[in-house]
């Protein structure tokens, strides 16, 4: 549910911020390109990962109805967090190696310059909402583990089993096949034994140029218990500077943490890069920071990582290391105020087929 108190408070701050400050110029186009000067007018836009057509639609409809950007972003990603079919976030997200679902999420509210995050949260279906409550009601930024759960329970969240029949079967299949010398009998060779990652990052800007970002995930499937990825790290999993734009990431979190990728992407936009160029420049930095064990002999990465960005004007873009996933072209979801669509992400490498 949208929190009317937070909505009032955030809208109040939004109005004050816009009224009190003359917004700085935002340059558009690639680095060195022409700059246009905005006075708080943006094209409302929501951009997210490819599993998020419904979330960008929800977020955009809400900001167009006047709902605060953070409330709208969280309401958007909650659709996927509550969807048992999405094995990358929330309820039905794939568990750690012990069969326990541990969720990470974070958010930044641009107008108030506040952030909230939870890491390794168990038993709560919607970690994005809990991250928003950390932002709103505490002087802290991140709560983890049992403390994060107790915090959520104190606000009336219900503790629930986050495993579905399907995610339990995936985990049991992984456990059976994890090694040739373990005591578990292997399941048939032809069964899928991939190690999925998945996450949602959603960034939204409203017509006043106010921004928020949120990222939520169940993290790397079969991770070591307690592992926290990039998603709850402010500046890695997502980041917003209300003067510039918002950005966030999906994919191999450890590689993103090493470059503070969401923050870096926003900084590239601050220097005048268009969102797509900013995402690609961050990915180049990721490659500079990648150790040899994570590279193929030809220097291409053994992992994938994507960034999504929107600037204060509502320009958007995304970049990935690879042009395609195992299922097809690497895409992202966007709602540009007129319609929701999938777009192809820019990329650094073509995946050998
Ligand atoms: N990017 C999600 C994770 O690595 O946990």
Short mmCIF file of C-alpha atoms and ligand atoms in Angstrom, two decimals:
data_model
loop_
_atom_site.label_atom_id
_atom_site.label_comp_id
_atom_site.label_asym_id
_atom_site.label_seq_id
_atom_site.Cartn_x
_atom_site.Cartn_y
_atom_site.Cartn_z
CA UNK A 1 0.00 0.00 0.00
CA UNK A 2 1.14 3.52 -0.66
CA UNK A 3 2.02 5.22 2.58
CA UNK A 4 0.02 8.48 2.68
CA UNK A 5 2.17 9.94 5.44
CA UNK A 6 5.35 9.41 3.50
CA UNK A 7 3.67 10.64 0.37
CA UNK A 8 2.66 13.89 2.04
CA UNK A 9 6.08 14.31 3.55
CA UNK A 10 7.92 13.55 0.34
CA UNK A 11 5.66 15.70 -1.77
CA UNK A 12 6.23 18.52 0.69
CA UNK A 13 9.97 18.17 0.39
CA UNK A 14 9.70 17.89 -3.36
CA UNK A 15 7.77 21.10 -3.67
CA UNK A 16 10.12 22.92 -1.34
CA UNK A 17 13.19 21.69 -3.14
CA UNK A 18 11.92 22.71 -6.55
CA UNK A 19 10.63 26.03 -5.34
CA UNK A 20 13.74 26.98 -3.39
CA UNK A 21 16.44 26.09 -5.84
CA UNK A 22 17.18 27.01 -9.40
CA UNK A 23 18.04 23.67 -10.90
CA UNK A 24 21.52 23.44 -12.33
CA UNK A 25 21.88 22.90 -16.05
CA UNK A 26 21.75 19.31 -17.23
CA UNK A 27 23.79 18.51 -20.29
CA UNK A 28 22.37 16.05 -22.77
CA UNK A 29 24.01 13.98 -25.43
CA UNK A 30 27.35 12.19 -25.23
CA UNK A 31 30.34 13.60 -23.42
CA UNK A 32 31.21 16.91 -25.03
CA UNK A 33 27.79 17.18 -26.68
CA UNK A 34 25.53 20.21 -26.56
CA UNK A 35 24.02 21.14 -23.23
CA UNK A 36 20.41 22.14 -22.77
CA UNK A 37 19.21 23.95 -19.70
CA UNK A 38 16.24 22.59 -17.81
CA UNK A 39 14.14 24.37 -15.23
CA UNK A 40 12.63 21.44 -13.39
CA UNK A 41 10.72 20.04 -16.35
CA UNK A 42 11.24 16.41 -17.24
CA UNK A 43 9.63 13.71 -19.28
CA UNK A 44 8.27 11.28 -16.68
CA UNK A 45 10.15 8.04 -17.17
CA UNK A 46 10.63 4.73 -15.41
CA UNK A 47 13.43 2.38 -16.45
CA UNK A 48 14.12 -1.09 -15.15
CA UNK A 49 15.44 -4.55 -15.91
CA UNK A 50 13.77 -6.85 -18.43
CA UNK A 51 11.57 -8.61 -15.84
CA UNK A 52 9.86 -5.32 -15.05
CA UNK A 53 7.38 -4.25 -17.70
CA UNK A 54 4.57 -4.31 -15.11
CA UNK A 55 6.68 -2.45 -12.49
CA UNK A 56 7.66 0.41 -14.85
CA UNK A 57 4.02 0.72 -15.90
CA UNK A 58 2.86 0.84 -12.29
CA UNK A 59 5.56 3.31 -11.26
CA UNK A 60 4.85 5.62 -14.19
CA UNK A 61 1.10 5.58 -13.69
CA UNK A 62 1.59 6.43 -10.03
CA UNK A 63 3.97 9.37 -10.61
CA UNK A 64 1.63 10.69 -13.28
CA UNK A 65 -1.13 10.57 -10.66
CA UNK A 66 1.05 12.68 -8.36
CA UNK A 67 2.47 9.94 -6.15
CA UNK A 68 6.00 10.51 -4.84
CA UNK A 69 8.74 8.90 -6.96
CA UNK A 70 10.01 6.60 -4.20
CA UNK A 71 6.55 5.37 -3.27
CA UNK A 72 5.89 4.78 -6.97
CA UNK A 73 9.16 2.91 -7.52
CA UNK A 74 8.58 0.64 -4.52
CA UNK A 75 4.98 -0.06 -5.53
CA UNK A 76 6.36 -1.02 -8.96
CA UNK A 77 8.99 -3.50 -7.82
CA UNK A 78 6.62 -5.02 -5.25
CA UNK A 79 4.67 -6.53 -8.14
CA UNK A 80 7.66 -8.75 -8.89
CA UNK A 81 8.61 -9.28 -5.25
CA UNK A 82 5.16 -10.77 -4.63
CA UNK A 83 5.13 -12.80 -7.85
CA UNK A 84 6.04 -16.43 -7.07
CA UNK A 85 7.04 -16.93 -10.72
CA UNK A 86 9.91 -14.42 -10.49
CA UNK A 87 12.77 -16.42 -8.99
CA UNK A 88 15.10 -13.42 -8.75
CA UNK A 89 13.37 -11.33 -6.09
CA UNK A 90 11.12 -11.58 -3.03
CA UNK A 91 8.68 -14.48 -2.65
CA UNK A 92 9.89 -17.40 -4.78
CA UNK A 93 13.42 -15.97 -5.05
CA UNK A 94 16.08 -18.69 -5.17
CA UNK A 95 17.65 -19.48 -1.79
CA UNK A 96 21.21 -19.72 -0.47
CA UNK A 97 23.13 -22.99 -0.28
CA UNK A 98 21.26 -23.99 2.89
CA UNK A 99 17.88 -23.50 1.23
CA UNK A 100 17.14 -20.20 3.00
CA UNK A 101 15.94 -17.19 1.01
CA UNK A 102 17.93 -14.08 2.00
CA UNK A 103 16.80 -10.85 0.36
CA UNK A 104 18.65 -7.57 -0.26
CA UNK A 105 17.14 -4.19 -1.20
CA UNK A 106 17.95 -0.50 -1.13
CA UNK A 107 16.51 2.81 -2.21
CA UNK A 108 17.35 6.48 -2.52
CA UNK A 109 14.79 9.29 -2.45
CA UNK A 110 16.22 12.10 -4.54
CA UNK A 111 14.32 15.13 -3.17
CA UNK A 112 15.10 14.40 0.49
CA UNK A 113 18.59 12.97 -0.18
CA UNK A 114 17.85 9.98 2.04
CA UNK A 115 18.62 6.30 1.64
CA UNK A 116 17.55 3.00 3.17
CA UNK A 117 18.66 -0.60 2.78
CA UNK A 118 18.27 -4.12 4.11
CA UNK A 119 20.65 -7.04 3.64
CA UNK A 120 20.19 -10.79 4.13
CA UNK A 121 16.59 -10.26 5.23
CA UNK A 122 14.71 -13.54 5.82
CA UNK A 123 10.99 -14.27 5.86
CA UNK A 124 9.65 -10.96 4.51
CA UNK A 125 8.29 -10.92 0.97
CA UNK A 126 8.88 -7.24 0.14
CA UNK A 127 12.35 -6.05 1.21
CA UNK A 128 11.98 -2.88 -0.88
CA UNK A 129 9.24 -1.72 1.50
CA UNK A 130 11.42 -2.46 4.51
CA UNK A 131 14.30 -0.49 2.96
CA UNK A 132 11.89 2.42 2.49
CA UNK A 133 10.92 2.24 6.17
CA UNK A 134 14.61 2.31 7.19
CA UNK A 135 14.94 5.45 5.06
CA UNK A 136 11.84 7.04 6.48
CA UNK A 137 11.89 6.17 10.19
CA UNK A 138 15.53 5.76 11.21
CA UNK A 139 18.74 7.71 11.32
CA UNK A 140 20.49 4.64 9.85
CA UNK A 141 20.88 3.55 6.27
CA UNK A 142 21.26 -0.23 6.39
CA UNK A 143 19.87 -2.98 8.61
CA UNK A 144 20.86 -6.62 8.09
CA UNK A 145 19.84 -10.13 9.05
CA UNK A 146 17.87 -10.72 12.24
CA UNK A 147 17.84 -7.00 13.09
CA UNK A 148 16.30 -6.17 9.72
CA UNK A 149 13.65 -8.87 10.24
CA UNK A 150 12.77 -7.66 13.75
CA UNK A 151 12.53 -4.13 12.37
CA UNK A 152 10.10 -5.31 9.67
CA UNK A 153 8.03 -7.32 12.16
CA UNK A 154 7.72 -4.23 14.37
CA UNK A 155 5.92 -2.51 11.48
CA UNK A 156 3.45 -5.36 11.12
CA UNK A 157 5.07 -7.34 8.32
CA UNK A 158 4.27 -11.06 8.47
CA UNK A 159 7.06 -13.63 8.62
CA UNK A 160 6.43 -16.15 5.84
CA UNK A 161 8.07 -19.07 4.08
CA UNK A 162 9.52 -17.47 0.93
CA UNK A 163 10.18 -20.80 -0.82
CA UNK A 164 7.71 -21.96 -3.44
CA UNK A 165 7.40 -25.51 -4.69
CA UNK A 166 9.36 -24.51 -7.82
CA UNK A 167 12.20 -22.73 -6.00
CA UNK A 168 12.52 -25.64 -3.56
CA UNK A 169 12.76 -28.09 -6.45
CA UNK A 170 15.43 -25.91 -8.12
CA UNK A 171 17.42 -25.81 -4.90
CA UNK A 172 17.12 -29.56 -4.29
CA UNK A 173 18.25 -30.24 -7.86
CA UNK A 174 21.23 -27.95 -7.38
CA UNK A 175 22.12 -29.61 -4.07
CA UNK A 176 21.94 -33.06 -5.63
CA UNK A 177 24.27 -32.10 -8.48
CA UNK A 178 26.67 -29.73 -6.76
CA UNK A 179 29.70 -32.04 -6.83
CA UNK A 180 30.78 -35.47 -8.02
CA UNK A 181 32.07 -36.52 -4.57
CA UNK A 182 29.20 -35.43 -2.34
CA UNK A 183 26.70 -37.84 -0.74
CA UNK A 184 23.76 -36.69 -2.83
CA UNK A 185 22.81 -38.73 -5.89
CA UNK A 186 22.86 -36.64 -9.06
CA UNK A 187 19.65 -35.77 -10.87
CA UNK A 188 19.62 -36.58 -14.63
CA UNK A 189 22.28 -34.79 -16.69
CA UNK A 190 19.78 -33.26 -19.05
CA UNK A 191 18.15 -31.22 -16.29
CA UNK A 192 18.92 -27.53 -16.14
CA UNK A 193 21.79 -26.82 -13.73
CA UNK A 194 22.38 -23.12 -14.32
CA UNK A 195 23.23 -20.76 -11.46
CA UNK A 196 20.86 -17.90 -12.03
CA UNK A 197 21.23 -14.32 -10.95
CA UNK A 198 18.41 -11.88 -11.17
CA UNK A 199 17.48 -8.59 -9.65
CA UNK A 200 15.29 -5.57 -10.29
CA UNK A 201 16.62 -2.05 -10.39
CA UNK A 202 13.98 0.60 -11.09
CA UNK A 203 14.70 4.32 -11.52
CA UNK A 204 11.96 6.88 -11.97
CA UNK A 205 11.72 10.60 -12.67
CA UNK A 206 8.55 12.68 -12.51
CA UNK A 207 7.51 15.77 -14.45
CA UNK A 208 9.17 18.04 -11.86
CA UNK A 209 12.49 16.29 -12.39
CA UNK A 210 12.42 14.57 -9.01
CA UNK A 211 13.98 11.13 -8.96
CA UNK A 212 14.12 7.96 -6.90
CA UNK A 213 15.72 4.57 -7.35
CA UNK A 214 15.21 1.15 -5.84
CA UNK A 215 16.90 -2.22 -6.24
CA UNK A 216 15.67 -5.53 -4.86
CA UNK A 217 16.96 -9.09 -5.20
CA UNK A 218 17.21 -12.57 -3.78
CA UNK A 219 20.84 -12.37 -4.86
CA UNK A 220 23.01 -15.02 -6.35
CA UNK A 221 21.28 -18.39 -6.22
CA UNK A 222 22.91 -20.93 -3.87
CA UNK A 223 25.14 -18.23 -2.35
CA UNK A 224 27.09 -18.74 0.86
CA UNK A 225 24.72 -17.89 3.73
CA UNK A 226 25.20 -14.29 4.75
CA UNK A 227 26.51 -13.20 1.36
CA UNK A 228 25.29 -9.71 0.57
CA UNK A 229 25.55 -8.49 -3.01
CA UNK A 230 25.55 -5.06 -4.57
CA UNK A 231 21.78 -4.49 -4.39
CA UNK A 232 21.63 -3.13 -0.82
CA UNK A 233 24.84 -1.11 -1.19
CA UNK A 234 24.00 2.56 -1.73
CA UNK A 235 26.13 3.68 -4.67
CA UNK A 236 26.51 0.17 -6.07
CA UNK A 237 23.08 -1.46 -6.49
CA UNK A 238 21.43 1.90 -7.03
CA UNK A 239 21.99 5.59 -6.53
CA UNK A 240 20.18 8.85 -7.16
CA UNK A 241 21.36 12.42 -7.11
CA UNK A 242 18.28 14.56 -7.56
CA UNK A 243 20.29 17.20 -9.43
CA UNK A 244 21.55 14.70 -12.01
CA UNK A 245 19.78 11.35 -12.33
CA UNK A 246 19.41 7.84 -11.04
CA UNK A 247 21.10 4.55 -11.91
CA UNK A 248 21.32 0.96 -10.80
CA UNK A 249 22.44 -2.49 -11.68
CA UNK A 250 21.63 -6.16 -12.15
CA UNK A 251 24.08 -9.01 -12.63
CA UNK A 252 27.26 -10.04 -10.81
CA UNK A 253 27.15 -7.91 -7.69
CA UNK A 254 30.75 -8.41 -6.60
CA UNK A 255 32.00 -6.86 -9.84
CA UNK A 256 29.72 -3.88 -9.37
CA UNK A 257 30.71 -3.30 -5.74
CA UNK A 258 34.34 -2.95 -6.83
CA UNK A 259 33.52 0.17 -8.87
CA UNK A 260 30.55 1.62 -6.89
CA UNK A 261 28.82 1.34 -10.25
CA UNK A 262 25.53 3.17 -9.68
CA UNK A 263 27.30 6.16 -8.13
CA UNK A 264 29.89 6.12 -10.91
CA UNK A 265 27.19 6.06 -13.57
CA UNK A 266 25.48 9.09 -12.03
CA UNK A 267 28.87 10.82 -11.89
CA UNK A 268 29.40 10.13 -15.59
CA UNK A 269 26.03 11.76 -16.26
CA UNK A 270 27.11 14.71 -14.10
CA UNK A 271 30.05 15.14 -16.47
CA UNK A 272 27.61 15.37 -19.37
CA UNK A 273 27.32 11.81 -20.61
CA UNK A 274 24.02 10.53 -21.93
CA UNK A 275 22.62 7.69 -19.80
CA UNK A 276 23.60 4.92 -22.24
CA UNK A 277 27.17 6.24 -22.55
CA UNK A 278 27.39 6.57 -18.79
CA UNK A 279 26.38 2.91 -18.34
CA UNK A 280 28.95 1.74 -20.89
CA UNK A 281 31.71 3.83 -19.33
CA UNK A 282 31.00 2.23 -15.95
CA UNK A 283 31.20 -1.21 -17.56
CA UNK A 284 34.62 -0.31 -18.99
CA UNK A 285 35.72 0.50 -15.46
CA UNK A 286 34.34 -2.85 -14.30
CA UNK A 287 36.52 -4.57 -16.88
CA UNK A 288 39.58 -2.62 -15.72
CA UNK A 289 38.94 -3.90 -12.19
CA UNK A 290 38.26 -7.52 -13.17
CA UNK A 291 40.91 -10.07 -12.07
CA UNK A 292 42.17 -12.68 -14.56
CA UNK A 293 40.29 -15.56 -12.90
CA UNK A 294 37.05 -13.93 -14.08
CA UNK A 295 38.19 -13.58 -17.69
CA UNK A 296 38.18 -15.97 -20.62
CA UNK A 297 41.54 -16.45 -22.37
CA UNK A 298 40.51 -13.81 -24.95
CA UNK A 299 39.92 -11.24 -22.20
CA UNK A 300 36.12 -11.31 -22.27
CA UNK A 301 34.29 -11.61 -18.93
CA UNK A 302 33.00 -14.91 -17.51
CA UNK A 303 30.03 -13.03 -16.05
CA UNK A 304 27.48 -10.43 -17.06
CA UNK A 305 26.49 -7.12 -15.52
CA UNK A 306 24.04 -4.42 -16.62
CA UNK A 307 23.41 -0.80 -15.67
CA UNK A 308 20.23 1.25 -16.17
CA UNK A 309 20.10 5.03 -15.95
CA UNK A 310 17.76 7.97 -16.30
CA UNK A 311 18.71 11.62 -16.07
CA UNK A 312 16.80 14.54 -14.68
CA UNK A 313 15.33 15.34 -18.09
CA UNK A 314 13.88 11.84 -18.47
CA UNK A 315 16.48 10.62 -20.97
CA UNK A 316 17.25 6.98 -20.31
CA UNK A 317 19.51 4.13 -21.39
CA UNK A 318 21.09 0.86 -20.37
CA UNK A 319 24.31 -0.99 -21.02
CA UNK A 320 25.42 -4.57 -20.46
CA UNK A 321 28.70 -6.39 -20.79
CA UNK A 322 27.12 -8.83 -23.26
CA UNK A 323 24.66 -8.28 -26.10
CA UNK A 324 22.53 -11.26 -25.20
CA UNK A 325 21.51 -13.64 -22.47
CA UNK A 326 20.98 -17.37 -22.93
CA UNK A 327 17.39 -16.55 -23.84
CA UNK A 328 17.90 -13.80 -26.40
CA UNK A 329 18.98 -10.16 -26.80
CA UNK A 330 19.75 -8.28 -23.58
CA UNK A 331 16.79 -5.99 -23.08
CA UNK A 332 15.41 -3.62 -20.49
CA UNK A 333 11.96 -2.28 -19.70
CA UNK A 334 11.04 1.38 -19.91
CA UNK A 335 7.95 3.53 -19.68
CA UNK A 336 8.58 6.91 -21.29
CA UNK A 337 5.29 8.50 -20.28
CA UNK A 338 3.52 7.31 -23.39
CA UNK A 339 3.92 3.56 -23.35
CA UNK A 340 5.85 0.72 -21.79
CA UNK A 341 8.26 -1.16 -24.05
CA UNK A 342 11.30 -3.37 -24.13
CA UNK A 343 14.48 -1.84 -25.55
CA UNK A 344 17.78 -3.45 -26.51
CA UNK A 345 20.62 -2.53 -24.17
CA UNK A 346 23.94 -1.22 -25.49
CA UNK A 347 26.83 -3.59 -24.84
CA UNK A 348 30.59 -4.08 -24.86
CA UNK A 349 30.90 -7.70 -26.08
CA UNK A 350 29.07 -10.05 -28.39
CA UNK A 351 28.40 -13.41 -26.81
CA UNK A 352 29.64 -16.36 -28.87
CA UNK A 353 26.60 -18.47 -29.82
N1 LIG B 1 23.16 -8.04 -8.43
C1 LIG B 1 22.57 -8.94 -7.56
C2 LIG B 1 23.52 -9.67 -6.72
O1 LIG B 1 24.66 -9.86 -7.11
O2 LIG B 1 23.16 -10.09 -5.65
#
